[in-house]
Coordinates of N, CA and C in Angstrom, one line a residue:
M43 N 0.8 -1.2 0.0 CA 0.0 0.0 0.0 C 0.9 1.2 0.0
C44 N 0.4 2.2 -0.7 CA 1.2 3.5 -0.8 C 1.3 4.2 0.6
L45 N 2.5 4.8 0.8 CA 2.7 5.5 2.0 C 2.2 6.9 2.0
N46 N 1.7 7.4 0.9 CA 1.2 8.8 0.8 C 0.1 9.1 1.9
P47 N -0.9 8.2 2.1 CA -1.9 8.5 3.2 C -1.2 8.7 4.5
L48 N -0.2 8.0 4.8 CA 0.5 8.1 6.1 C 1.3 9.4 6.2
F49 N 1.9 9.8 5.1 CA 2.7 11.0 5.0 C 1.7 12.2 5.1
S50 N 0.6 12.1 4.5 CA -0.5 13.1 4.6 C -1.0 13.2 6.0
A51 N -1.1 12.1 6.7 CA -1.5 12.1 8.1 C -0.4 12.8 9.0
Y52 N 0.8 12.5 8.6 CA 2.0 13.2 9.3 C 1.8 14.7 9.2
R53 N 1.6 15.2 8.0 CA 1.5 16.6 7.8 C 0.3 17.2 8.5
G54 N -0.8 16.3 8.6 CA -2.0 16.7 9.4 C -1.7 16.9 10.9
E55 N -0.7 16.1 11.4 CA -0.3 16.2 12.8 C 0.3 17.6 13.0
L56 N 1.2 18.0 12.0 CA 1.8 19.3 12.2 C 0.8 20.4 12.1
Y57 N -0.2 20.3 11.3 CA -1.3 21.2 11.2 C -2.0 21.2 12.6
G58 N -2.3 20.0 13.1 CA -3.1 19.9 14.4 C -2.3 20.5 15.6
I59 N -1.0 20.3 15.6 CA -0.2 20.9 16.7 C -0.4 22.4 16.6
A60 N -0.3 23.0 15.4 CA -0.4 24.5 15.3 C -1.8 24.9 15.6
F61 N -2.8 24.1 15.2 CA -4.2 24.4 15.4 C -4.5 24.5 16.9
F62 N -4.2 23.4 17.6 CA -4.5 23.3 19.0 C -3.7 24.2 19.9
T63 N -2.4 24.5 19.4 CA -1.6 25.5 20.1 C -2.2 26.8 20.1
A64 N -2.8 27.2 18.9 CA -3.4 28.5 18.8 C -4.6 28.6 19.8
F65 N -5.3 27.5 20.0 CA -6.4 27.5 21.0 C -5.8 27.6 22.4
A66 N -4.8 26.9 22.7 CA -4.2 26.9 24.0 C -3.7 28.3 24.4
Q67 N -3.2 29.0 23.4 CA -2.6 30.3 23.6 C -3.7 31.5 23.6
Q68 N -4.7 31.3 22.8 CA -5.6 32.4 22.5 C -7.1 32.2 22.9
Y69 N -7.5 31.0 23.2 CA -8.9 30.8 23.4 C -9.4 31.6 24.7
S70 N -10.5 32.2 24.6 CA -10.9 33.1 25.6 C -11.3 32.4 26.9
D71 N -11.7 31.2 26.9 CA -12.2 30.4 28.0 C -11.0 29.6 28.6
D72 N -10.3 30.1 29.6 CA -9.1 29.4 30.1 C -9.5 28.1 30.8
T73 N -10.7 27.8 31.1 CA -11.1 26.6 31.8 C -10.8 25.3 31.0
H74 N -10.5 25.5 29.7 CA -10.3 24.4 28.8 C -8.8 24.2 28.5
I75 N -7.9 24.9 29.1 CA -6.5 24.8 28.8 C -5.9 23.4 28.9
N76 N -6.3 22.6 29.9 CA -5.8 21.2 30.0 C -6.3 20.4 28.8
K77 N -7.4 20.7 28.3 CA -7.9 19.9 27.1 C -7.1 20.2 25.9
W78 N -6.8 21.5 25.7 CA -5.9 21.9 24.6 C -4.5 21.3 24.7
Q79 N -4.0 21.2 25.9 CA -2.7 20.7 26.2 C -2.7 19.2 25.8
L80 N -3.7 18.5 26.2 CA -3.8 17.0 25.9 C -3.9 16.8 24.4
L81 N -4.7 17.6 23.8 CA -4.9 17.5 22.3 C -3.6 17.7 21.6
I82 N -2.8 18.7 22.1 CA -1.5 19.0 21.5 C -0.6 17.7 21.7
Q83 N -0.6 17.1 22.9 CA 0.2 15.9 23.2 C -0.2 14.8 22.3
V84 N -1.5 14.6 22.0 CA -2.0 13.6 21.1 C -1.4 13.8 19.7
E85 N -1.4 15.0 19.3 CA -0.8 15.4 17.9 C 0.7 15.1 17.9
E86 N 1.4 15.6 19.0 CA 2.8 15.4 19.0 C 3.3 14.0 19.0
V87 N 2.6 13.2 19.9 CA 2.9 11.7 19.9 C 2.7 11.1 18.6
T88 N 1.6 11.4 18.0 CA 1.3 10.8 16.7 C 2.3 11.2 15.6
A89 N 2.6 12.5 15.6 CA 3.6 12.9 14.7 C 5.0 12.2 14.9
K90 N 5.4 12.1 16.1 CA 6.7 11.5 16.4 C 6.7 10.0 15.9
L91 N 5.6 9.3 16.3 CA 5.5 7.9 15.9 C 5.4 7.7 14.4
L92 N 4.7 8.6 13.7 CA 4.6 8.5 12.3 C 6.0 8.8 11.6
K93 N 6.7 9.8 12.1 CA 8.0 10.1 11.6 C 8.9 8.9 11.8
N94 N 8.9 8.4 13.0 CA 9.8 7.2 13.4 C 9.5 6.0 12.5
G95 N 8.2 5.9 12.1 CA 7.9 4.7 11.2 C 8.1 5.0 9.7
L96 N 7.9 6.2 9.3 CA 8.1 6.6 7.9 C 9.5 6.8 7.4
T97 N 10.3 7.4 8.3 CA 11.7 7.7 7.9 C 12.5 6.5 7.5
P98 N 12.4 5.4 8.2 CA 13.2 4.2 7.7 C 12.6 3.6 6.4
L99 N 11.4 4.0 6.0 CA 10.8 3.6 4.8 C 11.1 4.5 3.6
G100 N 12.0 5.5 3.9 CA 12.5 6.4 2.9 C 11.6 7.7 2.7
M101 N 10.7 7.9 3.6 CA 9.9 9.1 3.6 C 10.6 10.2 4.4
D102 N 10.8 11.4 3.8 CA 11.4 12.5 4.5 C 10.2 13.2 5.2
C103 N 10.3 13.3 6.5 CA 9.3 13.9 7.4 C 9.9 15.1 8.1
P104 N 9.8 16.3 7.5 CA 10.4 17.4 8.1 C 9.8 17.8 9.4
Q105 N 10.6 18.3 10.3 CA 10.1 18.7 11.6 C 9.1 19.8 11.5
A106 N 9.2 20.6 10.5 CA 8.2 21.8 10.3 C 7.7 21.7 8.9
D107 N 6.5 22.2 8.8 CA 5.8 22.3 7.5 C 5.0 23.7 7.6
P108 N 5.7 24.8 7.2 CA 5.1 26.1 7.3 C 3.7 26.2 6.7
E109 N 3.5 25.5 5.5 CA 2.2 25.6 4.9 C 1.1 25.0 5.8
M110 N 1.4 23.8 6.3 CA 0.4 23.2 7.2 C 0.2 24.0 8.5
E111 N 1.3 24.4 9.1 CA 1.3 25.1 10.4 C 0.5 26.4 10.2
N112 N 0.8 27.2 9.1 CA 0.1 28.4 8.9 C -1.4 28.2 8.7
K113 N -1.7 27.1 8.0 CA -3.1 26.8 7.8 C -3.8 26.4 9.1
G114 N -3.1 25.7 10.0 CA -3.7 25.3 11.3 C -4.0 26.6 12.1
V115 N -3.0 27.5 12.1 CA -3.3 28.7 12.9 C -4.4 29.6 12.3
K116 N -4.4 29.7 11.0 CA -5.5 30.5 10.3 C -6.8 29.9 10.6
D117 N -7.0 28.5 10.5 CA -8.2 27.9 10.7 C -8.7 28.1 12.2
A118 N -7.8 28.0 13.1 CA -8.1 28.2 14.5 C -8.6 29.6 14.7
E119 N -7.9 30.6 14.1 CA -8.3 32.0 14.3 C -9.7 32.2 13.9
N120 N -10.2 31.4 12.9 CA -11.6 31.6 12.5 C -12.6 31.1 13.5
W121 N -12.2 30.3 14.5 CA -13.1 29.7 15.5 C -12.8 30.1 16.9
L122 N -11.8 30.9 17.1 CA -11.4 31.3 18.5 C -12.5 32.0 19.2
H123 N -13.4 32.7 18.5 CA -14.4 33.5 19.1 C -15.6 32.6 19.6
L124 N -15.7 31.4 19.2 CA -16.8 30.5 19.5 C -16.8 30.1 21.0
S125 N -18.0 30.0 21.5 CA -18.2 29.4 22.9 C -17.8 27.9 22.8
W126 N -17.5 27.3 23.9 CA -17.2 25.9 24.0 C -18.3 25.0 23.3
P127 N -19.6 25.2 23.6 CA -20.6 24.4 22.9 C -20.6 24.6 21.4
A128 N -20.5 25.8 21.0 CA -20.5 26.1 19.6 C -19.3 25.6 18.9
L129 N -18.1 25.6 19.6 CA -16.9 25.1 19.0 C -17.0 23.6 18.8
L130 N -17.6 22.9 19.8 CA -17.8 21.5 19.7 C -18.7 21.1 18.5
D131 N -19.8 21.9 18.4 CA -20.7 21.8 17.3 C -20.0 22.0 15.9
T132 N -19.0 22.8 15.9 CA -18.2 23.0 14.7 C -17.2 21.9 14.4
L133 N -16.5 21.5 15.5 CA -15.4 20.6 15.3 C -15.9 19.1 15.1
I134 N -17.0 18.7 15.7 CA -17.4 17.3 15.5 C -17.7 17.0 14.0
P135 N -18.5 17.7 13.3 CA -18.7 17.4 11.9 C -17.4 17.6 11.0
W136 N -16.5 18.4 11.5 CA -15.2 18.6 10.8 C -14.3 17.4 11.0
V137 N -14.2 16.9 12.2 CA -13.3 15.7 12.5 C -13.9 14.4 12.0
E138 N -15.2 14.2 12.1 CA -15.8 12.9 11.8 C -15.4 12.3 10.4
P139 N -15.4 13.1 9.3 CA -15.0 12.5 8.1 C -13.6 11.9 8.1
Y140 N -12.7 12.6 8.8 CA -11.3 12.1 8.9 C -11.3 10.8 9.7
A141 N -12.1 10.7 10.7 CA -12.1 9.5 11.5 C -12.6 8.3 10.6
V142 N -13.7 8.6 9.8 CA -14.2 7.6 8.9 C -13.1 7.2 7.9
R143 N -12.5 8.1 7.3 CA -11.4 7.9 6.3 C -10.3 7.0 6.9
Y144 N -9.8 7.4 8.1 CA -8.7 6.7 8.7 C -9.1 5.3 9.1
R145 N -10.3 5.1 9.6 CA -10.7 3.8 9.9 C -10.7 2.9 8.7
R146 N -11.2 3.5 7.6 CA -11.3 2.7 6.3 C -9.9 2.4 5.8
Q147 N -9.0 3.4 5.9 CA -7.6 3.1 5.5 C -6.9 2.0 6.4
A148 N -7.2 2.1 7.7 CA -6.7 1.0 8.6 C -7.2 -0.3 8.2
D149 N -8.5 -0.4 7.9 CA -9.1 -1.7 7.5 C -8.6 -2.2 6.2
D150 N -8.3 -1.3 5.3 CA -7.9 -1.7 3.9 C -6.4 -1.9 3.8
A151 N -5.6 -1.5 4.8 CA -4.2 -1.5 4.8 C -3.7 -3.0 4.5
T152 N -2.8 -3.1 3.6 CA -2.2 -4.4 3.3 C -0.7 -4.5 3.9
D153 N -0.3 -3.3 4.4 CA 1.1 -3.2 4.9 C 1.1 -2.1 5.9
H154 N 2.1 -2.0 6.8 CA 2.2 -0.9 7.8 C 1.0 -0.8 8.7
H155 N 0.5 -1.9 9.1 CA -0.7 -1.9 9.9 C -0.6 -1.1 11.2
D156 N 0.6 -1.1 11.8 CA 0.7 -0.4 13.0 C 0.6 1.1 12.8
L157 N 1.1 1.6 11.7 CA 1.0 3.1 11.4 C -0.4 3.5 11.1
Y158 N -1.1 2.6 10.3 CA -2.5 2.9 10.0 C -3.3 2.9 11.2
A159 N -3.1 1.9 12.1 CA -3.8 1.8 13.4 C -3.6 3.0 14.3
L160 N -2.3 3.5 14.3 CA -2.0 4.7 15.1 C -2.8 5.9 14.6
V161 N -2.9 6.1 13.3 CA -3.6 7.2 12.7 C -5.1 7.1 13.0
R162 N -5.6 5.9 12.9 CA -7.1 5.6 13.2 C -7.3 5.9 14.7
D163 N -6.5 5.3 15.5 CA -6.7 5.5 17.0 C -6.6 6.9 17.4
H164 N -5.7 7.7 16.8 CA -5.5 9.1 17.0 C -6.8 9.9 16.7
E165 N -7.3 9.7 15.5 CA -8.5 10.4 15.1 C -9.7 10.0 15.9
D166 N -9.8 8.7 16.2 CA -11.0 8.2 17.0 C -10.9 8.8 18.4
A167 N -9.7 8.9 19.0 CA -9.6 9.5 20.3 C -10.1 11.0 20.3
I168 N -9.7 11.7 19.3 CA -10.1 13.1 19.2 C -11.6 13.2 19.0
L169 N -12.2 12.4 18.1 CA -13.6 12.4 17.8 C -14.4 12.0 19.1
N170 N -14.0 10.9 19.7 CA -14.7 10.5 21.0 C -14.6 11.5 22.1
F171 N -13.4 12.2 22.2 CA -13.3 13.3 23.1 C -14.3 14.4 22.9
L172 N -14.4 14.8 21.6 CA -15.3 15.9 21.2 C -16.8 15.5 21.5
Q173 N -17.1 14.3 21.1 CA -18.5 13.8 21.3 C -18.9 13.7 22.7
A174 N -17.9 13.2 23.5 CA -18.2 13.1 25.0 C -18.4 14.5 25.6
E175 N -17.5 15.4 25.2 CA -17.6 16.8 25.7 C -18.9 17.4 25.4
K176 N -19.4 17.1 24.2 CA -20.7 17.7 23.8 C -21.9 17.1 24.6
A177 N -21.8 15.8 24.8 CA -22.8 15.1 25.5 C -22.9 15.4 27.0
R178 N -21.7 15.6 27.6 CA -21.5 15.9 29.0 C -20.2 16.6 29.2
P179 N -20.2 17.9 29.3 CA -18.9 18.6 29.4 C -18.1 18.0 30.6
G180 N -16.8 17.9 30.3 CA -15.8 17.4 31.3 C -15.6 15.9 31.2
T181 N -16.3 15.2 30.3 CA -16.2 13.8 30.3 C -15.3 13.2 29.2
G182 N -14.7 14.1 28.4 CA -14.0 13.6 27.2 C -12.5 13.3 27.4
L183 N -11.9 13.8 28.5 CA -10.5 13.6 28.7 C -10.0 12.2 28.8
P184 N -10.8 11.2 29.3 CA -10.3 9.8 29.3 C -10.0 9.3 27.9
Y185 N -10.6 9.8 26.9 CA -10.3 9.3 25.5 C -8.9 9.7 25.1
L186 N -8.6 11.0 25.4 CA -7.2 11.5 25.1 C -6.2 10.8 26.0
Q187 N -6.5 10.7 27.3 CA -5.6 10.0 28.2 C -5.3 8.6 27.8
H188 N -6.3 7.9 27.4 CA -6.1 6.5 27.0 C -5.2 6.4 25.8
F189 N -5.4 7.3 24.8 CA -4.5 7.3 23.7 C -3.1 7.5 24.1
L190 N -2.9 8.5 24.9 CA -1.5 8.8 25.4 C -0.9 7.7 26.2
T191 N -1.7 7.1 27.1 CA -1.2 5.9 27.8 C -0.8 4.8 26.9
T192 N -1.5 4.6 25.8 CA -1.2 3.5 24.9 C 0.0 3.9 24.0
Y193 N 0.1 5.1 23.5 CA 1.1 5.4 22.5 C 2.3 6.2 23.0
A194 N 2.1 7.0 24.0 CA 3.2 7.9 24.4 C 4.5 7.1 24.8
P195 N 4.4 6.0 25.5 CA 5.6 5.3 25.9 C 6.4 4.8 24.6
Q196 N 5.7 4.5 23.5 CA 6.4 4.2 22.3 C 7.2 5.4 21.7
A197 N 6.6 6.5 21.9 CA 7.2 7.8 21.4 C 8.5 8.1 22.2
V198 N 8.5 7.8 23.4 CA 9.7 8.1 24.3 C 10.8 7.1 23.9
V199 N 10.5 5.8 23.7 CA 11.4 4.8 23.4 C 12.0 5.0 22.0
S200 N 11.2 5.4 21.1 CA 11.6 5.5 19.7 C 12.7 6.5 19.5

């Protein structure tokens, strides 16, 4: 299977780091800072593990991608003014198609199953977090924490 979807996911992590960092730094409701920090960690762990998996396969994964990072900040700036409930209403339908795509890619993968599973689990954790927060504010963190408990130790060792 082609590595392009995984490289695209890597670039998406760089976008996500910039996106969530903009919220961590500029979102008007400081009560959510711990959520932004965990979302950033999910993106960073995923980026590191993708880079560690793709580099030996001949894929050049730069530490920075100004195009994706600028896009992440710009997109965040469009939504910084939203209240938490309105932001969740905006983010859920935005994230859900990615979760569906990454699940399909993981199911269809004929090679590099661990990397495709990582991307799937990453997106599912974010979507589950957002959906739980919408259903009952303050209940989404376990999804992010579970992802980090599962994958962060591999990022440290790698």
